[in-house]
Coordinates of C-alpha atoms in Angstrom, one line a residue:
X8 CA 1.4 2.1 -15.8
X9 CA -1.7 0.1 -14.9
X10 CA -4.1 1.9 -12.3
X11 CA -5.9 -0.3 -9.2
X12 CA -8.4 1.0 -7.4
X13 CA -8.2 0.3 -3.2
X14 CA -11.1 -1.9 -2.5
X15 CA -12.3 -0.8 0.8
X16 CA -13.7 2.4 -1.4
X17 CA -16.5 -0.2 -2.4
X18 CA -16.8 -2.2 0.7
X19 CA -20.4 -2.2 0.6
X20 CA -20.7 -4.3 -2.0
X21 CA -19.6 -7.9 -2.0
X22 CA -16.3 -8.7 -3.3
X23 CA -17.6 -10.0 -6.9
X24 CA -19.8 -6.8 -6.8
X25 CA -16.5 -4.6 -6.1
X26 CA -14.4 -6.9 -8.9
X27 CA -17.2 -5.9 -11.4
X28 CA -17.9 -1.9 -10.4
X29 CA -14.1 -1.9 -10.7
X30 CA -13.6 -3.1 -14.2
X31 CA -16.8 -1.3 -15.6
X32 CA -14.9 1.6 -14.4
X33 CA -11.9 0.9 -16.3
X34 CA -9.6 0.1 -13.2
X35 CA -7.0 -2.6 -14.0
X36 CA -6.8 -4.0 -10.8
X37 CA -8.2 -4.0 -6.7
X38 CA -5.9 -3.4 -4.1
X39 CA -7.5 -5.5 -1.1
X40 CA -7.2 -4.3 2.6
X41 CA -7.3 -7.6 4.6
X42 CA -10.4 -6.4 6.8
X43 CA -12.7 -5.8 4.2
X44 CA -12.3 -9.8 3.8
X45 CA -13.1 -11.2 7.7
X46 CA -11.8 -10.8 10.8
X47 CA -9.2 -13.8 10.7
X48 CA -7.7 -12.5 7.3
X49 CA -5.1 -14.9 7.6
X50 CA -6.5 -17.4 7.8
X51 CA -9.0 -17.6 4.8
X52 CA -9.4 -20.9 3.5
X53 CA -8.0 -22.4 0.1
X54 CA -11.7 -22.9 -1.1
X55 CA -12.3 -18.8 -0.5
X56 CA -9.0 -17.9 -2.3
X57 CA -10.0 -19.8 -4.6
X58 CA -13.5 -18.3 -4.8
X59 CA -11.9 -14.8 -4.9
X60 CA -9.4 -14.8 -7.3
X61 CA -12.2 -16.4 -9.4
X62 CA -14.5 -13.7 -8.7
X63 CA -11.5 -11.2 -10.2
X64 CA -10.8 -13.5 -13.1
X65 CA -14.6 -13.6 -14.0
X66 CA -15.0 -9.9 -14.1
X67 CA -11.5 -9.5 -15.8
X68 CA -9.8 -7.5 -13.2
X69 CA -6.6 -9.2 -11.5
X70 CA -5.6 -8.7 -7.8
X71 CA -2.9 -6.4 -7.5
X72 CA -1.7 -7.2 -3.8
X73 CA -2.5 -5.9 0.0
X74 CA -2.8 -2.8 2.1
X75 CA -3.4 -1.9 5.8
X76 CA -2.5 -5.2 6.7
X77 CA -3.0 -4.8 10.4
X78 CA -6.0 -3.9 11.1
X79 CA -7.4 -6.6 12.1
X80 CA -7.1 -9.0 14.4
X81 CA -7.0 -6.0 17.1
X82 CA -3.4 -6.1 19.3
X83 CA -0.8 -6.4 17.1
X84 CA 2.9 -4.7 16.6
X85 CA 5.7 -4.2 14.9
X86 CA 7.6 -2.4 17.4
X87 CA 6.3 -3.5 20.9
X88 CA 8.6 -4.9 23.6
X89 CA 5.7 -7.7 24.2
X90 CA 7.7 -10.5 22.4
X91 CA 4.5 -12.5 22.4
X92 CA 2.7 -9.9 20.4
X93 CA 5.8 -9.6 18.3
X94 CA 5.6 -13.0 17.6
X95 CA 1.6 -13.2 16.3
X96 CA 1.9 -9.8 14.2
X97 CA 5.2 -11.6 12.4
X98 CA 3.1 -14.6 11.9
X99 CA -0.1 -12.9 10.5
X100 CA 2.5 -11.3 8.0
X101 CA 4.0 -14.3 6.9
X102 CA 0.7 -15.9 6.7
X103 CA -0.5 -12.3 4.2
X104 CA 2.7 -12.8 2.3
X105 CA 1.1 -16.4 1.4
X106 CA -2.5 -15.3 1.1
X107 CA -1.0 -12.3 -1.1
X108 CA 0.3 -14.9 -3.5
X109 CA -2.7 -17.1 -3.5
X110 CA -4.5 -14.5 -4.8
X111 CA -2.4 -13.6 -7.4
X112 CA -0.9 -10.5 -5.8
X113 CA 2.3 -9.1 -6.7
X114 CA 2.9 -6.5 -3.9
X115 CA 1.7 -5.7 0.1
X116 CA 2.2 -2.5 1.3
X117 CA 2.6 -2.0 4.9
X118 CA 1.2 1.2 6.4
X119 CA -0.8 0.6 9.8
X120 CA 0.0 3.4 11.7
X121 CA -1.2 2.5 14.8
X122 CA 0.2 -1.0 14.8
X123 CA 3.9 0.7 14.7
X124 CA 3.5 3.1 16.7
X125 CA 6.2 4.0 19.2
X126 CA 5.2 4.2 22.9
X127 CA 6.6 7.1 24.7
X128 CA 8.1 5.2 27.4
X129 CA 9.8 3.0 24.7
X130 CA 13.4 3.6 23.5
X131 CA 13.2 4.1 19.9
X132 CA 15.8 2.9 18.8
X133 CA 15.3 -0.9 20.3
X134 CA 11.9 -0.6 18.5
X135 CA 13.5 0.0 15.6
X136 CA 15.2 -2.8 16.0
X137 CA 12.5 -4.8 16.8
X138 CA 10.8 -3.5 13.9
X139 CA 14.2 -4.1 11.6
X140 CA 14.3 -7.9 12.8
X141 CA 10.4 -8.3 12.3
X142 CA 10.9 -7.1 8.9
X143 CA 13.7 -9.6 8.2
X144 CA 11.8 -12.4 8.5
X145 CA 8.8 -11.1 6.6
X146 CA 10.9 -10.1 3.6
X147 CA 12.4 -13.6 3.7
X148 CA 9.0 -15.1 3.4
X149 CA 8.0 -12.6 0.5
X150 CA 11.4 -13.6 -1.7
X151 CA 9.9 -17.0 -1.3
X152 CA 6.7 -16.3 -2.4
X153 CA 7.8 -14.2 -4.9
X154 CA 5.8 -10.7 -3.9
X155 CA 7.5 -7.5 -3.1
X156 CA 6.7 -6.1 0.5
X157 CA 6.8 -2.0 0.7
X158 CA 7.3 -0.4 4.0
X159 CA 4.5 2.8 3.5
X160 CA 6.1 5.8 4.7
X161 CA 3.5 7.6 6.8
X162 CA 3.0 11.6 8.1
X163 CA 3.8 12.3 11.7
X164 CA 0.1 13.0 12.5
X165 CA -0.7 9.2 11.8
X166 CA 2.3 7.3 13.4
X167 CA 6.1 8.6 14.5
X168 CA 7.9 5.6 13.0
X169 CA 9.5 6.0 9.3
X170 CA 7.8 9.1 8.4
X171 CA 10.0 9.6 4.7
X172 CA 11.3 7.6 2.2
X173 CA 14.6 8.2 3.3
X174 CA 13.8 6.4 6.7
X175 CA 11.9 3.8 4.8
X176 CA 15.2 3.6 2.9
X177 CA 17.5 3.2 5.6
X178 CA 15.1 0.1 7.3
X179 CA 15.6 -1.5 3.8
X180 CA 19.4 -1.3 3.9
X181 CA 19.6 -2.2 7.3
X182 CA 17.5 -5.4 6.7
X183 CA 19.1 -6.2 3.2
X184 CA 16.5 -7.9 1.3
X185 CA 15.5 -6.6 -1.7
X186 CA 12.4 -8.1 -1.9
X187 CA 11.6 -5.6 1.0
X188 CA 11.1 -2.2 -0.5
X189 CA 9.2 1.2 0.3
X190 CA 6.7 3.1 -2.0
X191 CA 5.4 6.8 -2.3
X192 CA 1.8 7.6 -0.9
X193 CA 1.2 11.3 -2.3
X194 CA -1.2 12.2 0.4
X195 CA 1.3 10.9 3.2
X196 CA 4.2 12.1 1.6
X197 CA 2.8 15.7 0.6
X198 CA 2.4 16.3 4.4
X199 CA 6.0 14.9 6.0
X200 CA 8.6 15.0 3.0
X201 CA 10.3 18.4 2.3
X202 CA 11.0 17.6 -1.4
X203 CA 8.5 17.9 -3.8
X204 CA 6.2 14.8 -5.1
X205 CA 8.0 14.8 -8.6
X206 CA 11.5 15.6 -6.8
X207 CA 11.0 12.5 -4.5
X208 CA 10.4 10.2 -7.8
X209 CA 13.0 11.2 -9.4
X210 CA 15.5 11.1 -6.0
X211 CA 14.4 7.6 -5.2
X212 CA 12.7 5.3 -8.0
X213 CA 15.7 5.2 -10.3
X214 CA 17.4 3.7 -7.0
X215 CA 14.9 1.1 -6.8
X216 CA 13.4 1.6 -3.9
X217 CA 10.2 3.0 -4.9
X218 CA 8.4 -0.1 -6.0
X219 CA 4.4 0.9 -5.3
X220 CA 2.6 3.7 -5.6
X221 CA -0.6 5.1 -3.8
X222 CA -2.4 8.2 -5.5
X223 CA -4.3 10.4 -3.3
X224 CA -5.2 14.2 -2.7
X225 CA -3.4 15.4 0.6
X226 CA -7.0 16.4 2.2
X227 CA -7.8 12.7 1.8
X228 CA -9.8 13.1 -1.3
X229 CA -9.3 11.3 -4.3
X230 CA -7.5 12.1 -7.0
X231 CA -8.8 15.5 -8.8
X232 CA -11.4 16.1 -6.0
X233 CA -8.7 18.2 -4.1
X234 CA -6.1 20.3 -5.0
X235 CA -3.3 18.4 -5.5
X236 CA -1.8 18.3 -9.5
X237 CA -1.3 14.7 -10.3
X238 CA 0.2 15.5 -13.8
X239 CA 3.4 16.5 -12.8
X240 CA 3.4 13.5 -10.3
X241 CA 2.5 10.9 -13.6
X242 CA 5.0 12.5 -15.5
X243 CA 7.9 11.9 -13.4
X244 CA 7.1 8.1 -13.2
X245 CA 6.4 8.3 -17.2
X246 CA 9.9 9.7 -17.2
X247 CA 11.6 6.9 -15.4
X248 CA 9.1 4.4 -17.4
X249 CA 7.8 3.2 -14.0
X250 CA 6.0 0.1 -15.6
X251 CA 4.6 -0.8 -12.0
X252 CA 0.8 -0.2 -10.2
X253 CA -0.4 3.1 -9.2
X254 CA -3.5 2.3 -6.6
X255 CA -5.9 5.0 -5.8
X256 CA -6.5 5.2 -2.3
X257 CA -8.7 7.8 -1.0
X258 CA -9.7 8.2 2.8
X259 CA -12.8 10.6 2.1
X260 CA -15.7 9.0 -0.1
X261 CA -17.3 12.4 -2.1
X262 CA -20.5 11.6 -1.9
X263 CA -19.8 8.1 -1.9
X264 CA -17.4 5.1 -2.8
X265 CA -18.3 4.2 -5.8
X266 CA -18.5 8.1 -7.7
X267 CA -15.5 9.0 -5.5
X268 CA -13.5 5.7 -7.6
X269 CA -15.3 6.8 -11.1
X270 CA -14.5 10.7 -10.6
X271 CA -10.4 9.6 -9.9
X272 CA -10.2 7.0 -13.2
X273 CA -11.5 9.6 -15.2
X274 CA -9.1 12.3 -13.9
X275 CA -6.0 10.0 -13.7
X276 CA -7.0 8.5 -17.2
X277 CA -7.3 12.0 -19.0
X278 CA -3.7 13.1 -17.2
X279 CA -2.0 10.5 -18.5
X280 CA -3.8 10.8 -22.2
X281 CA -2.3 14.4 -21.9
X282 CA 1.4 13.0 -20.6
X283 CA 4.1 13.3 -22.9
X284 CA 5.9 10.5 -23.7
X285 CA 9.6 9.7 -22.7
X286 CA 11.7 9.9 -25.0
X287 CA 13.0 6.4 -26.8

């Protein structure tokens, strides 16, 4: 189990600044939110891939994949009617998938609330299935480029589409790709799932559809500056030898990014030290 650290935390720094703080630290990996790189993402060139999986490979820290993948450009959608703006979100994902790849990345994690969102004089369930077809093609573009693409189950208060893994689930069977896949975000999922954290690893990663994994107190802290008990959480995957990233992702920086990311490696680090170990 190999812990990555979400690099907008350290967004004030420059990215081989974030690469470096991050493996002092003892992360193995940064998660990268497409923002914190430009406001055309997308459409990086090959010479600034280049240049920033180099930065990662210098400071020995690898780039685990991509988060919040719609921020930016501004207007985008994965469930409006517009079929123009249908048509340039489904293209900036395609064109993440690749830059995903590029930069070594093995997994994207699709959250953005607000560019799913459900209008309320839309019929839900044709943005569902605008959402279902989007998703399609995306997930055919990720099998190609060989990167696993998690729909991130989200509480009601951020977005009302796919609020569970179970809905999460449903949207991967319905599109039938496996390379499309869901994951558990314990802040998200501590505030819209009625099972507990450890019940909903063990319900759903032996199925295969928990792929990713975002670690995060439910107040939006980071891991052990809340209240939430991540040992039980650690020792469920540990059970069901998840072998996969764990990415910490807080949304409150106590007192700033860069103690916020030390305080959780430490805390996550001495859990799993404590962990007992499946049995052979």
């Amino acid at each position: 189990m190999k812990i990555a650290l979400c690099n907008e935390v350290l967004r004030e720094l420059a990215f081989p600044a974030q690469c470096e703080q991050a493996a002092a630290l003892g992360y193995s990996g940064l998660e990268l939110a497409p923002f914190t790189l430009g406001e055309e993402p997308h459409r990086l060139s090959g010479a600034r891939r280049t240049q920033l999986r180099r930065a990662a490979t210098d400071a020995g820290i690898a780039i685990t994949g991509l988060h919040w993948l719609l921020l930016t450009p501004p207007g985008l959608s994965i469930t409006a009617a517009d079929p123009g703006v249908r048509k340039t979100t489904v293209d900036i994902l395609q064109r993440l998938v690749d830059l995903c790849a590029d930069l070594g990345g093995q997994v994207l994690v699709h959250g953005s609330p607000g560019q799913r969102q459900v209008e309320a004089d839309e019929d839900p369930l044709e943005a569902w299935n605008r959402a279902r077809d989007l998703w399609a093609t995306v997930a055919g573009q990720a099998a190609q480029a060989g990167v696993l693409y998690c729909i991130e189950p989200l509480a009601a208060h951020d977005t009302n589409f796919i609020n569970t893994i179970g809905a999460a689930a449903d949207m991967m069977e319905a599109v039938g790709n496996p390379s499309l896949r869901t994951m558990l975000d314990t802040r998200a999922a501590s505030h819209s799932e009625s099972a507990s954290l450890p019940e909903l690893v063990d319900r759903w990663l032996p199925s295969g559809a928990i792929a990713h994994v975002h670690l995060n107190d439910p107040s939006g802290l980071a891991p052990g500056q809340g209240g939430l008990e991540f040992g039980p959480i650690l020792q469920a995957l540990r059970r069901h030898r998840y072998d996969g990233l764990v990415s910490v992702e807080p949304f409150e920086y106590r007192p700033d990014g860069s103690t916020a990311a030390a305080r959780a490696i430490g805390y996550l680090q001495g859990v799993l030290e404590g962990l007992d170990f499946p049995p052979s």
